[in-house]
Short mmCIF file of C-alpha atoms and ligand atoms in Angstrom, two decimals:
data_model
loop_
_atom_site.label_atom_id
_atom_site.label_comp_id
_atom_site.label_asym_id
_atom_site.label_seq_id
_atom_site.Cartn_x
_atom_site.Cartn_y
_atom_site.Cartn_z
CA UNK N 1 63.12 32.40 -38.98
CA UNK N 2 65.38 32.61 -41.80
CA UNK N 3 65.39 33.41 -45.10
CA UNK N 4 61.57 34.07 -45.10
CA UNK N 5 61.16 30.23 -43.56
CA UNK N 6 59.08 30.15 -40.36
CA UNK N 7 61.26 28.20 -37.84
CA UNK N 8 59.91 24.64 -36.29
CA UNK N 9 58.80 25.99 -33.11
CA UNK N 10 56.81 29.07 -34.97
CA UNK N 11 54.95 26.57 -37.20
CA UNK N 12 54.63 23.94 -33.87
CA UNK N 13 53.28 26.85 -31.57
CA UNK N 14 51.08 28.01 -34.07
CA UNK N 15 49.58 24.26 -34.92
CA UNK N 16 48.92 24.06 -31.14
CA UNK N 17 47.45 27.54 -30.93
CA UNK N 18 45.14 26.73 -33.79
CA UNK N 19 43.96 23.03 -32.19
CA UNK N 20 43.44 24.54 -28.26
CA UNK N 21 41.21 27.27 -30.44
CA UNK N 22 39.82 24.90 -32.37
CA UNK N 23 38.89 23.06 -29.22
CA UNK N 24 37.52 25.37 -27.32
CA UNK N 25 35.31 26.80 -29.82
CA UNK N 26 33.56 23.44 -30.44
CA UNK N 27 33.33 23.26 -26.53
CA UNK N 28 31.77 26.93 -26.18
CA UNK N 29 29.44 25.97 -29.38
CA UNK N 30 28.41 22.67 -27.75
CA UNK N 31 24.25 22.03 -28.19
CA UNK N 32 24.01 21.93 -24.22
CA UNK N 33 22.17 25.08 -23.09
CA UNK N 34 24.39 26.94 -20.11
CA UNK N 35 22.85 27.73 -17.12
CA UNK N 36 20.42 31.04 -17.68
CA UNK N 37 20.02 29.73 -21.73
CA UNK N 38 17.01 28.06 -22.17
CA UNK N 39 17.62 26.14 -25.78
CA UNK N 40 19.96 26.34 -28.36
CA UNK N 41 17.88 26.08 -31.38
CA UNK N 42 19.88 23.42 -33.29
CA UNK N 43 20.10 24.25 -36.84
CA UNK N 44 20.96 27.38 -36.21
CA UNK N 45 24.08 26.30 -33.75
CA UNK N 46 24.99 24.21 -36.98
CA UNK N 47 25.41 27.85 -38.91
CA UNK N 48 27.16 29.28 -36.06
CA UNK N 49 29.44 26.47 -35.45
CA UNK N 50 30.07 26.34 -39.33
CA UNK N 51 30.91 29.99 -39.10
CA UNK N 52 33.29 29.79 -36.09
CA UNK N 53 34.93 26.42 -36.56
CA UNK N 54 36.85 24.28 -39.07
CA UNK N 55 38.94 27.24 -41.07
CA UNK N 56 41.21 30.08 -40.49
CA UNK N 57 44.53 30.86 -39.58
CA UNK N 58 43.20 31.30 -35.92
CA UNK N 59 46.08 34.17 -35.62
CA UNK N 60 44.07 36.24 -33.43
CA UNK N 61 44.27 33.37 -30.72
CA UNK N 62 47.52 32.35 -31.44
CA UNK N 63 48.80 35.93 -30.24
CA UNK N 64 46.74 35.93 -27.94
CA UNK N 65 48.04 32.22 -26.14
CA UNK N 66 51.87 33.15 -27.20
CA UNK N 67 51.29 36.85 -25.62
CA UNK N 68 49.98 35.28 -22.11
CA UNK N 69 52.88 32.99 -22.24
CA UNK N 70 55.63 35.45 -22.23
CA UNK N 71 54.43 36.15 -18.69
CA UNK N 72 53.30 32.48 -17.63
CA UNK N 73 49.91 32.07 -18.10
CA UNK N 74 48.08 29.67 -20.06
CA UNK N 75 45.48 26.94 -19.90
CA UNK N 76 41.84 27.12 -20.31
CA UNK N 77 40.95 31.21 -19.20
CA UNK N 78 43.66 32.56 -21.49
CA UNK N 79 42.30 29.71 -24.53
CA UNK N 80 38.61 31.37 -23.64
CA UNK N 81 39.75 34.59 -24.07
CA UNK N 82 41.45 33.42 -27.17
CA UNK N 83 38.26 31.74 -28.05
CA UNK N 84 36.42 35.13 -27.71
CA UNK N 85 38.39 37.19 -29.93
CA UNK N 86 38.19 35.10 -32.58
CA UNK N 87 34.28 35.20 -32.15
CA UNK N 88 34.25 38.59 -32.67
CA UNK N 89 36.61 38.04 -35.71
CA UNK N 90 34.42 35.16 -37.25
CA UNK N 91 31.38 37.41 -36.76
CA UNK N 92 33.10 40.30 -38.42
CA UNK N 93 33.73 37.96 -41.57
CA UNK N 94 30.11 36.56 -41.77
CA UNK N 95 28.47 40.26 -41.70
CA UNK N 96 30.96 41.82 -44.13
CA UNK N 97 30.76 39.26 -46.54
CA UNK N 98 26.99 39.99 -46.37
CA UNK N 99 24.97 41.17 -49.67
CA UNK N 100 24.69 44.43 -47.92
CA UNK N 101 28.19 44.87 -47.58
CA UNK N 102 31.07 42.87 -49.72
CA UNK N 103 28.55 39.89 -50.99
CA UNK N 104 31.13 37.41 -51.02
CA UNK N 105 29.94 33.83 -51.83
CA UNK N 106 33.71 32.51 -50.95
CA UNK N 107 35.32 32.25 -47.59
CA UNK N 108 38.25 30.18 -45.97
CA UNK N 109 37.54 28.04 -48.96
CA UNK N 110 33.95 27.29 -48.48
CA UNK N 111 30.09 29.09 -49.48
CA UNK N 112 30.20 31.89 -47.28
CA UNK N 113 27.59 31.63 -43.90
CA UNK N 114 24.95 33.48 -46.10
CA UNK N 115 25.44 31.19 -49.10
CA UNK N 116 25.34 27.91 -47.12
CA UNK N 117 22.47 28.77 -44.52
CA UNK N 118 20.61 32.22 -45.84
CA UNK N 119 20.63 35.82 -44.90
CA UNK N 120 18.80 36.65 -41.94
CA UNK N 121 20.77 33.66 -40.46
CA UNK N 122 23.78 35.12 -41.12
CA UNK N 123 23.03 38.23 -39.32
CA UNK N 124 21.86 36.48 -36.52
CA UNK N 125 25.00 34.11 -36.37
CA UNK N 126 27.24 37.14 -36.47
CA UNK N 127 25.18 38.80 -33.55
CA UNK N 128 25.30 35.28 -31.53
CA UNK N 129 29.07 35.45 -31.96
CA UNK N 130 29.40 38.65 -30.82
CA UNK N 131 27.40 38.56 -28.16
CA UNK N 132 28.88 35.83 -26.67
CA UNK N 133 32.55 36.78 -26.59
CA UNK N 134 31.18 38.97 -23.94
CA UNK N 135 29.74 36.44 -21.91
CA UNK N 136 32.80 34.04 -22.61
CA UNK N 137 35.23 37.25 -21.19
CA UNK N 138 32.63 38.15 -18.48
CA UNK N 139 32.23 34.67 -16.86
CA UNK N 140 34.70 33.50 -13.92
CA UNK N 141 36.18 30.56 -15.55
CA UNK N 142 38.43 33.36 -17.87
CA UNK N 143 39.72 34.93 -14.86
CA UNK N 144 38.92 34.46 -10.80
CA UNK N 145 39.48 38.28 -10.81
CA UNK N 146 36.82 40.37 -11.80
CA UNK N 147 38.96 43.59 -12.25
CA UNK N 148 40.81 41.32 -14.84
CA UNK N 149 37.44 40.25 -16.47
CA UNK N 150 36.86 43.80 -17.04
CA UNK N 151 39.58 45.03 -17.94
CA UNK N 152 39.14 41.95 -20.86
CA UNK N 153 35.14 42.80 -21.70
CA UNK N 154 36.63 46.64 -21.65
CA UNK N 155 39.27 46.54 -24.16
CA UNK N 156 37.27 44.29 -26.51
CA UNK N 157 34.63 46.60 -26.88
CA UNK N 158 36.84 49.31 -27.36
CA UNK N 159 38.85 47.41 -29.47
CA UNK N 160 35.62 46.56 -31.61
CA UNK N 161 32.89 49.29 -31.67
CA UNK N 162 32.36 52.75 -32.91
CA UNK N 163 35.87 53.95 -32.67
CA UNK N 164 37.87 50.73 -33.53
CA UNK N 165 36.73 47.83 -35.88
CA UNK N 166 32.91 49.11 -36.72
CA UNK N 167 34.19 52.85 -37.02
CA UNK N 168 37.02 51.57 -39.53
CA UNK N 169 34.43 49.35 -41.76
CA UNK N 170 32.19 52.24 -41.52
CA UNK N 171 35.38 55.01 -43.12
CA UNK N 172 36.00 51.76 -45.56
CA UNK N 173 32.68 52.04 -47.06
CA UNK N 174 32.87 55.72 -47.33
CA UNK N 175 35.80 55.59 -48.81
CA UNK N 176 34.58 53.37 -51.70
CA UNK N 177 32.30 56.70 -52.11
CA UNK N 178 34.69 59.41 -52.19
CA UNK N 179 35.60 62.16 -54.83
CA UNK N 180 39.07 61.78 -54.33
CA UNK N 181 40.80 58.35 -53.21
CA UNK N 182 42.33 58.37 -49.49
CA UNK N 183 45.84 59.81 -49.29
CA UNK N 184 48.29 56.82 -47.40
CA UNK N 185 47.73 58.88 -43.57
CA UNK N 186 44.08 58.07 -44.00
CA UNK N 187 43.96 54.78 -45.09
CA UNK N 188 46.76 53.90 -42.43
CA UNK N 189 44.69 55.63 -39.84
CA UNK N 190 41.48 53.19 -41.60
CA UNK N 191 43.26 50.05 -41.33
CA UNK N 192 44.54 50.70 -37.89
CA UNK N 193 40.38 50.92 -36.88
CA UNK N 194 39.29 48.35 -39.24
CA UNK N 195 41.85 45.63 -38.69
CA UNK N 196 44.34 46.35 -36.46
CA UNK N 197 42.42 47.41 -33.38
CA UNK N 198 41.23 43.78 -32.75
CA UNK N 199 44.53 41.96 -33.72
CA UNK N 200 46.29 44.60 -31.21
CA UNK N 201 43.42 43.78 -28.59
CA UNK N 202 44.45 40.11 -29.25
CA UNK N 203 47.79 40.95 -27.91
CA UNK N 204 46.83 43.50 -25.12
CA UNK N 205 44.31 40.38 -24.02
CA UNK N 206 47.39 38.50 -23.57
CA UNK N 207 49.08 40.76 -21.46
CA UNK N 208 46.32 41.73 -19.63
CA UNK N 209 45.48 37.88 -18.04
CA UNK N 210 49.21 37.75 -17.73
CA UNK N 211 49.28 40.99 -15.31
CA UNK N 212 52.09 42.46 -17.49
CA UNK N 213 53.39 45.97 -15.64
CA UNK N 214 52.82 48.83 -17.81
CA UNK N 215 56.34 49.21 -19.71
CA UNK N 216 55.80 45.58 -20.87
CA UNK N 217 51.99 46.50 -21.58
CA UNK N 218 53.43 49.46 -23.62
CA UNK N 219 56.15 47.72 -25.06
CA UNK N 220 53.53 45.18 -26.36
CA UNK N 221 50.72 47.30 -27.32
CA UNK N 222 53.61 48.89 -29.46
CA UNK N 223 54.34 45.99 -31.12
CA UNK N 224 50.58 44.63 -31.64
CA UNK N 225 49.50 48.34 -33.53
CA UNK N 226 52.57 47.72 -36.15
CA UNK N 227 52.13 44.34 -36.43
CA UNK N 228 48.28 44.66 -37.03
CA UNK N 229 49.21 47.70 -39.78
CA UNK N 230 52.02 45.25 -41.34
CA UNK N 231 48.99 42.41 -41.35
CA UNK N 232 46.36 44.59 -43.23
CA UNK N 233 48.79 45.84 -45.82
CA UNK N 234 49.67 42.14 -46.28
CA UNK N 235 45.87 41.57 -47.20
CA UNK N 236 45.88 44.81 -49.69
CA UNK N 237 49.18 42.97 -51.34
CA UNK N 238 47.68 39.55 -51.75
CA UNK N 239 44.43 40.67 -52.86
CA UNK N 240 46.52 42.15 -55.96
CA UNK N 241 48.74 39.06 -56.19
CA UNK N 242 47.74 36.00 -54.56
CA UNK N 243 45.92 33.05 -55.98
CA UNK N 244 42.36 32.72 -55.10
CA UNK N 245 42.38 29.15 -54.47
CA UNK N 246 45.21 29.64 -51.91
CA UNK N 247 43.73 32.82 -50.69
CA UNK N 248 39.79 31.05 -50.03
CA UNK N 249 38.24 34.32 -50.77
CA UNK N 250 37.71 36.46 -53.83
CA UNK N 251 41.33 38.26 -55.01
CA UNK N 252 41.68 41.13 -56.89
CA UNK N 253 38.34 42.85 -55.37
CA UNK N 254 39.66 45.98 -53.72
CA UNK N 255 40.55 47.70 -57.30
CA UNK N 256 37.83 47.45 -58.94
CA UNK N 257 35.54 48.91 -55.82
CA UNK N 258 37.94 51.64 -55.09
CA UNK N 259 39.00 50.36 -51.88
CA UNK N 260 41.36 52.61 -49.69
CA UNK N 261 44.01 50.73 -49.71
CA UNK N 262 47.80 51.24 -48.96
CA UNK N 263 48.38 50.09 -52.85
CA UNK N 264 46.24 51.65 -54.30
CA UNK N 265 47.51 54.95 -52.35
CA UNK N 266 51.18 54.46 -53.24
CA UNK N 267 51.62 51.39 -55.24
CA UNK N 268 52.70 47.93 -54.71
CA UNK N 269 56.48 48.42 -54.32
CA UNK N 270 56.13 51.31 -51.93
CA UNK N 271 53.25 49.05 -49.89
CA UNK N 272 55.51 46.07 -49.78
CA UNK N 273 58.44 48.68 -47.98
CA UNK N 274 55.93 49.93 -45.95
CA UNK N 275 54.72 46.55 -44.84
CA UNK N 276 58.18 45.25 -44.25
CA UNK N 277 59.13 48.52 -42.46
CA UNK N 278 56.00 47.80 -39.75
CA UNK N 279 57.36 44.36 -39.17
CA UNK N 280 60.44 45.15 -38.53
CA UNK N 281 59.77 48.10 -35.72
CA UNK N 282 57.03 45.36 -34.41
CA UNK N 283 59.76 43.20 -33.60
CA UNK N 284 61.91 46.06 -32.90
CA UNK N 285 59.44 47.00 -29.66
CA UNK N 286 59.76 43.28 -27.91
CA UNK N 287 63.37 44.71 -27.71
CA UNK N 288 63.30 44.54 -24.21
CA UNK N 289 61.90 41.33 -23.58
CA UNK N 290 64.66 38.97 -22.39
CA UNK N 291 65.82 36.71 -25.47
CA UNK N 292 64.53 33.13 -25.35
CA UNK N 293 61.83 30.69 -27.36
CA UNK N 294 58.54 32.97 -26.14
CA UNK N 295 59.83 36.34 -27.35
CA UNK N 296 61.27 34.60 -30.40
CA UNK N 297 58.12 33.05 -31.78
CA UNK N 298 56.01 36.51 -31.20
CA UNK N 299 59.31 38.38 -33.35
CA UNK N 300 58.46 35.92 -36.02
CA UNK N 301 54.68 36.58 -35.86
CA UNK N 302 55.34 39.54 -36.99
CA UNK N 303 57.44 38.21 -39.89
CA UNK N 304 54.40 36.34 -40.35
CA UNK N 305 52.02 39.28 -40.60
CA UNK N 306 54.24 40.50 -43.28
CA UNK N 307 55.09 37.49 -45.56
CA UNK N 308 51.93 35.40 -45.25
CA UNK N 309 50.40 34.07 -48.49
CA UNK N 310 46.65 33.62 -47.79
C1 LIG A 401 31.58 43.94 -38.58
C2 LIG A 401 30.88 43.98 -40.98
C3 LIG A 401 31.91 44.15 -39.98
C4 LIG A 401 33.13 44.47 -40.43
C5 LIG A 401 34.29 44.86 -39.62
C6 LIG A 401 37.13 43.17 -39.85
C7 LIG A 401 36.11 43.67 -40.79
C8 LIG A 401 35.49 44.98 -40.52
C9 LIG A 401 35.72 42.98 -41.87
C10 LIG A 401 36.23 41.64 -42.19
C11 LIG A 401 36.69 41.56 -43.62
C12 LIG A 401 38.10 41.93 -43.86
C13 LIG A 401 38.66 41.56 -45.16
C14 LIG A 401 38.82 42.58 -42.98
C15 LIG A 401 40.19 42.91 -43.11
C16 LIG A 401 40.90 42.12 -42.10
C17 LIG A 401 41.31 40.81 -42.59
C18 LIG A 401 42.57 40.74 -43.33
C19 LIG A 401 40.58 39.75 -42.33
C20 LIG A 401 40.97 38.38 -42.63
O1 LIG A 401 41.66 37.91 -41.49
P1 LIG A 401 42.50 36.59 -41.53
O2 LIG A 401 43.44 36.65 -42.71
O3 LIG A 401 41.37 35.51 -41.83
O4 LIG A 401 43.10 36.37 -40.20
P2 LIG A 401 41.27 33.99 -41.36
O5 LIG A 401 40.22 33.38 -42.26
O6 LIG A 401 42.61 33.35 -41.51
O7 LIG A 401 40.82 34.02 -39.93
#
C-alpha cells in the first residue's frame, strides 16, 4: 500500500475472500434440509439468505482466510469457519437494526431484513444465523479434530455473548441513557466488546485452524484487538463524514442519539490520530512474522480498517 492506495494483491485477495464467502454462504443456505433438519421452510430461507448473502465487505472472512494462510491452511474448513463468523455478524446487523433497537430501514444499500420481510422474521432470521454458526464450527467438515472444533465453537461464543459483542451492545444502549457522556477509556473499553471482540475472533479463528504456537497466537491476537479498535473508530468517523449512499446505511445517527463514541468523546481530529495510531501498532505486532505477500496483505488490512470509506 502506498499513499493510502490498497496494493493489487490486497484488493485481489480480498475479491477472492469475498467470492469463496459468498460461495459458501449460498451453499450452507441451500433449501436442502441436512441430515437431523427436517424442512427448511422456504420463504423464510429467502429472508435468511437475503440477510446473509449478496452485500458486505465480507472483512470478517477475509481475515479470517488471509489469517489461516499465514500458516498454510485453506480450502473449504477454514471458508466454513469464515462462513460462520460472518453469520454471527449478519445476524448482529439484522437484530440491531431492529425497531427495538436502532430501527434502521437502510442496510448495505437495501430495505433492511425487517423492512423487506417483517419483524418477527427478522428476529427469527437473526436467531437461525446464529444458531447455525455453531453447528457450521461444530461439524467435522471445519476441522477432523475435535479439540480444534472446540477450541473454534469456544472462542466464538466468547467472542460473542455476555462479555464480548452482546455485553458491548448492551453498555451502548446504556450509554445513550447516561447523565454524563462516556469518557474515551469507556467507550474504548465499549467498542472493544461491541465490535472488536468478533473481528479479533475472526483473526484468532484463523490461527486457531492453522495450529499457530502461542507467540504467533499472541502476536496475532495483538494485532486483531487494535485493528478491531482502529475499525470501530473508522465507523464513528464516517458516520460524521461519509456519504450515505456510499455508506448503505443511515450517516450522521450516532450524534443525535448520544452515542458513545470516540468523537464524540474527544473530537474528530483527536479520533482520526487515535484511529491511525491503532493501525499502525496493529501492523506493528505482525512484526515478527517473516516478510513476504501473506504478512503483507494482513499489514494492509489494517490500513484498511483505518482508511475505509463505507
Ligand atoms: C446482536 C443486536 C446485536 C448487536 C451487537 C455488532 C453489533 C452489536 C451491532 C451491529 C451494528 C453496528 C453498527 C456495529 C458496529 C460494528 C460495525 C461497524 C458494523 C458494520 O460492519 P461492516 O462495516 O459491515 O463490516 P458490512 O456490511 O461491510 O459487513
Amino acid at each position: 500500500m502506498t499513499d493510502g492506495v490498497p496494493s493489487a494483491e490486497f484488493r485481489a485477495r480480498g475479491a477472492e475472500a469475498a467470492e469463496s464467502a459468498e460461495r459458501m454462504l449460498d451453499s450452507l443456505l441451500a433449501p436442502t434440509a441436512l441430515p437431523g433438519e427436517t424442512l427448511r421452510p422456504p420463504r423464510f430461507l429467502e429472508a435468511v439468505r437475503y440477510a446473509a448473502l449478496g452485500g458486505g465487505k465480507r472483512f470478517r472472512p477475509f481475515l479470517t482466510i488471509e489469517t489461516a494462510r499465514l500458516f498454510g491452511a485453506s480450502g473449504t474448513g477454514v471458508c466454513r469457519a469464515a462462513a460462520a463468523i460472518e453469520m454471527i455478524h449478519c445476524y448482529s446487523l439484522v437484530h440491531d437494526d431492529l425497531p427495538a433497537l436502532d430501527n434502521d430501514d437502510l442496510r448495505r444499500g437495501r430495505p433492511t431484513t425487517h423492512r423487506a420481510f417483517g419483524e418477527a422474521n427478522a428476529i427469527l432470521v437473526g436467531d437461525a444465523l446464529l444458531t447455525y454458526a455453531f453447528d457450521i464450527l461444530a461439524d467435522e467438515a471445519t476441522d477432523p479434530d475435535p479439540q480444534t472444533r472446540i477450541a473454534l465453537v469456544f472462542g466464538l461464543a466468547r467472542s460473542a455473548g455476555i462479555g464480548g459483542m452482546i455485553g458491548g451492545q448492551v453498555l451502548d444502549l446504556e450509554a445513550e441513557e447516561a447523565p454524563q457522556p462516556h469518557g474515551p477509556e469507556d467507550v474504548m473499553r465499549l467498542q472493544a466488546m461491541k465490535t472488536g471482540a468478533l473481528l479479533r475472533f475472526a483473526v484468532d479463528a484463523g490461527a486457531i485452524l492453522g495450529r499457530a504456537k502461542a507467540p504467533a497466537r499472541d502476536a496475532l491476537s495483538r494485532f486483531g484487538r487494535a485493528l478491531g479498535a482502529a475499525f470501530q473508530i473508522a465507523d464513528d468517523i464516517l458516520d460524521v463524514e461519509a456519504d450515505e449512499a456510499l455508506l448503505g446505511k443511515r450517516a450522521g445517527k450516532d450524534a443525535g442519539r448520544n452515542k458513545a463514541t470516540l468523537v464524540a468523546a474527544l473530537g474528530i481530529e483527536a479520533a482520526r490520530q487515535t484511529r491511525d495510531r491503532l493501525a499502525q501498532e496493529a501492523i506493528a505486532a505482525l512484526e515478527s512474522f517473516p516478510e513476504g505477500a501473506n504478512a503483507t496483505v494482513l499489514k494492509e488490512a489494517a490500513f484498511f480498517a483505518a482508511a475505509r470509506k463505507n
